[in-house]
Amino acid sequence: MNISTSNRSGRFQMLAGGLLLLACGMSTGCQIDVAGQTLPSPYHLSDDVQYYAPGPEFKLANEAAALSEARAQEMSEPQAAQKP
């Protein structure tokens, strides 16, 4: 085996490895941080918006209102003072 052939083979392997590494890097996308948001891929601009409107802070408002109404109905009215 000639030294120049061995040298070419080594260069070819290094070039092929570098191109393979570059191709892997280009095909996977990257994760970046922009304004406090972690953007998972280069396609974040074409993704749909995932927005959930804020709901009521107290989730059991209807149940609490029904319970307080039931308690108010259970309470007896104050008795009138009896006359002797």
mmCIF file of C-alpha atoms in Angstrom:
data_model
loop_
_atom_site.group_PDB
_atom_site.id
_atom_site.type_symbol
_atom_site.label_atom_id
_atom_site.label_comp_id
_atom_site.label_asym_id
_atom_site.label_seq_id
_atom_site.Cartn_x
_atom_site.Cartn_y
_atom_site.Cartn_z
ATOM 1 C CA MET A 1 0.000 0.000 0.000
ATOM 2 C CA ASN A 2 1.317 3.359 -0.967
ATOM 3 C CA ILE A 3 1.588 6.205 1.556
ATOM 4 C CA SER A 4 -0.330 8.601 -0.701
ATOM 5 C CA THR A 5 -3.195 6.077 -1.058
ATOM 6 C CA SER A 6 -3.343 5.666 2.708
ATOM 7 C CA ASN A 7 -3.334 9.429 3.147
ATOM 8 C CA ARG A 8 -6.190 9.845 0.644
ATOM 9 C CA SER A 9 -8.201 7.143 2.372
ATOM 10 C CA GLY A 10 -7.763 8.897 5.729
ATOM 11 C CA ARG A 11 -8.793 12.236 4.252
ATOM 12 C CA PHE A 12 -11.816 10.644 2.611
ATOM 13 C CA GLN A 13 -12.864 9.044 5.892
ATOM 14 C CA MET A 14 -12.476 12.349 7.741
ATOM 15 C CA LEU A 15 -14.443 14.196 5.053
ATOM 16 C CA ALA A 16 -17.194 11.562 5.000
ATOM 17 C CA GLY A 17 -17.398 11.593 8.803
ATOM 18 C CA GLY A 18 -17.589 15.382 8.875
ATOM 19 C CA LEU A 19 -20.314 15.461 6.239
ATOM 20 C CA LEU A 20 -22.257 12.769 8.089
ATOM 21 C CA LEU A 21 -21.997 14.721 11.323
ATOM 22 C CA LEU A 22 -23.106 17.895 9.564
ATOM 23 C CA ALA A 23 -26.060 16.113 7.956
ATOM 24 C CA CYS A 24 -27.150 14.716 11.332
ATOM 25 C CA GLY A 25 -26.962 18.158 12.884
ATOM 26 C CA MET A 26 -28.960 19.759 10.108
ATOM 27 C CA SER A 27 -31.724 17.148 10.169
ATOM 28 C CA THR A 28 -32.460 17.158 13.893
ATOM 29 C CA GLY A 29 -33.361 20.793 14.508
ATOM 30 C CA CYS A 30 -32.304 22.608 17.617
ATOM 31 C CA GLN A 31 -33.752 23.958 20.803
ATOM 32 C CA ILE A 32 -33.308 27.675 21.432
ATOM 33 C CA ASP A 33 -34.456 30.113 24.076
ATOM 34 C CA VAL A 34 -36.163 33.308 22.883
ATOM 35 C CA ALA A 35 -37.718 35.796 25.310
ATOM 36 C CA GLY A 36 -38.135 33.159 28.005
ATOM 37 C CA GLN A 37 -39.774 30.645 25.671
ATOM 38 C CA THR A 38 -38.118 27.387 24.744
ATOM 39 C CA LEU A 39 -38.679 26.880 21.043
ATOM 40 C CA PRO A 40 -38.243 23.205 20.263
ATOM 41 C CA SER A 41 -37.766 23.242 16.509
ATOM 42 C CA PRO A 42 -37.115 25.494 13.543
ATOM 43 C CA TYR A 43 -40.786 25.044 12.574
ATOM 44 C CA HIS A 44 -42.193 26.993 15.536
ATOM 45 C CA LEU A 45 -43.427 29.795 13.280
ATOM 46 C CA SER A 46 -45.695 27.470 11.320
ATOM 47 C CA ASP A 47 -47.049 25.577 14.346
ATOM 48 C CA ASP A 48 -50.597 26.193 15.530
ATOM 49 C CA VAL A 49 -51.119 28.413 18.546
ATOM 50 C CA GLN A 50 -51.892 26.559 21.748
ATOM 51 C CA TYR A 51 -53.696 29.069 23.928
ATOM 52 C CA TYR A 52 -56.042 28.205 26.748
ATOM 53 C CA ALA A 53 -58.148 31.062 28.042
ATOM 54 C CA PRO A 54 -57.950 31.496 31.804
ATOM 55 C CA GLY A 55 -60.906 30.037 33.653
ATOM 56 C CA PRO A 56 -62.426 31.067 36.953
ATOM 57 C CA GLU A 57 -59.965 31.015 39.791
ATOM 58 C CA PHE A 58 -62.363 29.207 42.129
ATOM 59 C CA LYS A 59 -63.428 26.119 40.211
ATOM 60 C CA LEU A 60 -66.267 25.103 42.531
ATOM 61 C CA ALA A 61 -68.249 28.356 42.474
ATOM 62 C CA ASN A 62 -71.589 26.704 41.579
ATOM 63 C CA GLU A 63 -71.171 24.034 44.250
ATOM 64 C CA ALA A 64 -70.264 26.612 46.903
ATOM 65 C CA ALA A 65 -73.317 28.709 46.012
ATOM 66 C CA ALA A 66 -75.601 25.669 46.217
ATOM 67 C CA LEU A 67 -74.169 24.644 49.608
ATOM 68 C CA SER A 68 -74.543 28.118 51.088
ATOM 69 C CA GLU A 69 -78.140 28.283 49.828
ATOM 70 C CA ALA A 70 -78.881 24.884 51.383
ATOM 71 C CA ARG A 71 -77.361 26.004 54.706
ATOM 72 C CA ALA A 72 -79.445 29.167 54.647
ATOM 73 C CA GLN A 73 -82.630 27.130 54.146
ATOM 74 C CA GLU A 74 -81.743 24.774 57.003
ATOM 75 C CA MET A 75 -81.306 27.580 59.512
ATOM 76 C CA SER A 76 -84.424 28.218 61.523
ATOM 77 C CA GLU A 77 -85.876 31.658 61.878
ATOM 78 C CA PRO A 78 -85.397 33.332 65.244
ATOM 79 C CA GLN A 79 -88.283 32.728 67.611
ATOM 80 C CA ALA A 80 -90.433 35.652 68.594
ATOM 81 C CA ALA A 81 -90.436 36.623 72.214
ATOM 82 C CA GLN A 82 -93.414 35.105 74.029
ATOM 83 C CA LYS A 83 -95.719 37.427 75.894
ATOM 84 C CA PRO A 84 -96.724 36.362 79.383
#
